PDB file of C-alpha atoms in Angstrom:
ATOM      1  CA  MET V  21      72.993  74.600   8.585  1.00 57.00           C
ATOM      2  CA  ASP V  22      69.683  75.944   9.935  1.00 69.00           C
ATOM      3  CA  GLN V  23      68.396  76.292   6.380  1.00 70.00           C
ATOM      4  CA  ASP V  24      69.186  72.610   5.734  1.00 74.00           C
ATOM      5  CA  ARG V  25      67.346  71.630   8.911  1.00 68.00           C
ATOM      6  CA  SER V  26      64.320  73.758   7.964  1.00 69.00           C
ATOM      7  CA  GLN V  27      64.253  72.216   4.498  1.00 69.00           C
ATOM      8  CA  ARG V  28      64.343  68.702   5.981  1.00 65.00           C
ATOM      9  CA  GLN V  29      61.477  69.557   8.347  1.00 65.00           C
ATOM     10  CA  ILE V  30      59.397  70.746   5.384  1.00 62.00           C
ATOM     11  CA  GLU V  31      60.187  67.515   3.521  1.00 67.00           C
ATOM     12  CA  ILE V  32      59.079  65.435   6.522  1.00 66.00           C
ATOM     13  CA  LEU V  33      55.715  67.209   6.609  1.00 65.00           C
ATOM     14  CA  ARG V  34      55.042  66.073   3.026  1.00 71.00           C
ATOM     15  CA  LEU V  35      55.865  62.381   3.481  1.00 75.00           C
ATOM     16  CA  GLU V  36      53.217  59.666   3.131  1.00 88.00           C
ATOM     17  CA  ASN V  37      55.283  57.118   5.059  1.00 91.00           C
ATOM     18  CA  PHE V  38      57.728  57.725   7.882  1.00 94.00           C
ATOM     19  CA  THR V  39      60.809  55.941   9.140  1.00 95.00           C
ATOM     20  CA  ILE V  40      61.269  55.872  12.917  1.00 96.00           C
ATOM     21  CA  ASP V  41      63.481  58.985  12.810  1.00 95.00           C
ATOM     22  CA  GLU V  42      61.103  60.863  10.506  1.00 92.00           C
ATOM     23  CA  PHE V  43      58.071  59.992  12.621  1.00 95.00           C
ATOM     24  CA  SER V  44      59.869  60.992  15.812  1.00 96.00           C
ATOM     25  CA  ALA V  45      60.742  64.374  14.280  1.00 92.00           C
ATOM     26  CA  TRP V  46      57.187  64.820  12.947  1.00 91.00           C
ATOM     27  CA  ALA V  47      55.559  63.919  16.285  1.00 94.00           C
ATOM     28  CA  ARG V  48      58.292  65.667  18.281  1.00 93.00           C
ATOM     29  CA  ILE V  49      58.851  62.647  20.480  1.00 95.00           C
ATOM     30  CA  SER V  50      61.956  60.575  21.106  1.00 97.00           C
ATOM     31  CA  ARG V  51      62.865  57.407  19.243  1.00 97.00           C
ATOM     32  CA  THR V  52      62.452  55.518  22.514  1.00 97.00           C
ATOM     33  CA  THR V  53      58.906  56.806  22.936  1.00 97.00           C
ATOM     34  CA  THR V  54      58.167  55.864  19.326  1.00 97.00           C
ATOM     35  CA  TYR V  55      59.401  52.310  19.881  1.00 97.00           C
ATOM     36  CA  ARG V  56      57.355  52.068  23.101  1.00 97.00           C
ATOM     37  CA  ALA V  57      54.223  53.159  21.250  1.00 97.00           C
ATOM     38  CA  ILE V  58      54.861  50.488  18.619  1.00 97.00           C
ATOM     39  CA  LYS V  59      55.500  47.860  21.280  1.00 97.00           C
ATOM     40  CA  ASP V  60      52.307  48.641  23.207  1.00 96.00           C
ATOM     41  CA  ARG V  61      50.437  48.765  19.887  1.00 96.00           C
ATOM     42  CA  SER V  62      49.213  52.331  20.228  1.00 95.00           C
ATOM     43  CA  LEU V  63      51.119  53.064  17.004  1.00 97.00           C
ATOM     44  CA  ILE V  64      50.940  50.763  13.990  1.00 96.00           C
ATOM     45  CA  ALA V  65      54.195  50.130  12.147  1.00 97.00           C
ATOM     46  CA  TYR V  66      55.226  47.801   9.334  1.00 95.00           C
ATOM     47  CA  LYS V  67      58.510  46.124   8.509  1.00 94.00           C
ATOM     48  CA  VAL V  68      59.557  46.525   4.886  1.00 89.00           C
ATOM     49  CA  ARG V  69      62.833  44.826   3.978  1.00 92.00           C
ATOM     50  CA  GLY V  70      64.142  45.308   7.496  1.00 93.00           C
ATOM     51  CA  ARG V  71      63.059  48.935   7.763  1.00 92.00           C
ATOM     52  CA  THR V  72      60.247  50.043  10.074  1.00 95.00           C
ATOM     53  CA  ILE V  73      57.646  52.161   8.278  1.00 95.00           C
ATOM     54  CA  ILE V  74      54.764  54.143   9.759  1.00 97.00           C
ATOM     55  CA  ARG V  75      51.985  55.244   7.419  1.00 95.00           C
ATOM     56  CA  ARG V  76      50.866  58.880   7.657  1.00 94.00           C
ATOM     57  CA  ALA V  77      47.259  57.823   8.369  1.00 95.00           C
ATOM     58  CA  ASP V  78      48.446  55.715  11.324  1.00 96.00           C
ATOM     59  CA  ALA V  79      50.659  58.569  12.524  1.00 96.00           C
ATOM     60  CA  GLU V  80      47.750  61.002  12.417  1.00 94.00           C
ATOM     61  CA  ASP V  81      45.493  58.534  14.279  1.00 95.00           C
ATOM     62  CA  PHE V  82      48.167  58.170  16.944  1.00 95.00           C
ATOM     63  CA  ALA V  83      48.502  61.945  17.270  1.00 93.00           C
ATOM     64  CA  ALA V  84      44.718  62.411  17.505  1.00 92.00           C
ATOM     65  CA  ARG V  85      44.428  59.808  20.275  1.00 90.00           C
ATOM     66  CA  ALA V  86      47.381  61.393  22.112  1.00 85.00           C
ATOM     67  CA  ARG V  87      45.614  64.783  22.080  1.00 79.00           C
ATOM     68  CA  MET V  88      42.525  63.246  23.683  1.00 71.00           C
ATOM     69  CA  ASN V  89      44.440  61.881  26.662  1.00 63.00           C
TER      70      ASN V  89
END
């Protein structure tokens, strides 16, 4: 089980686009915090066929701004 979890974490690090769950795992924040960041526009997200997508570049910008605060 732990090996499966480790493998999934490695896969997440390589993604170019994140779902809400993938971004939350990558940023180590809750889904609720992710949705709040999208709502207050500190994190850019896109809807693609009903799914919320966060681009890696936007995720990294969000993380960089979070480190400054």
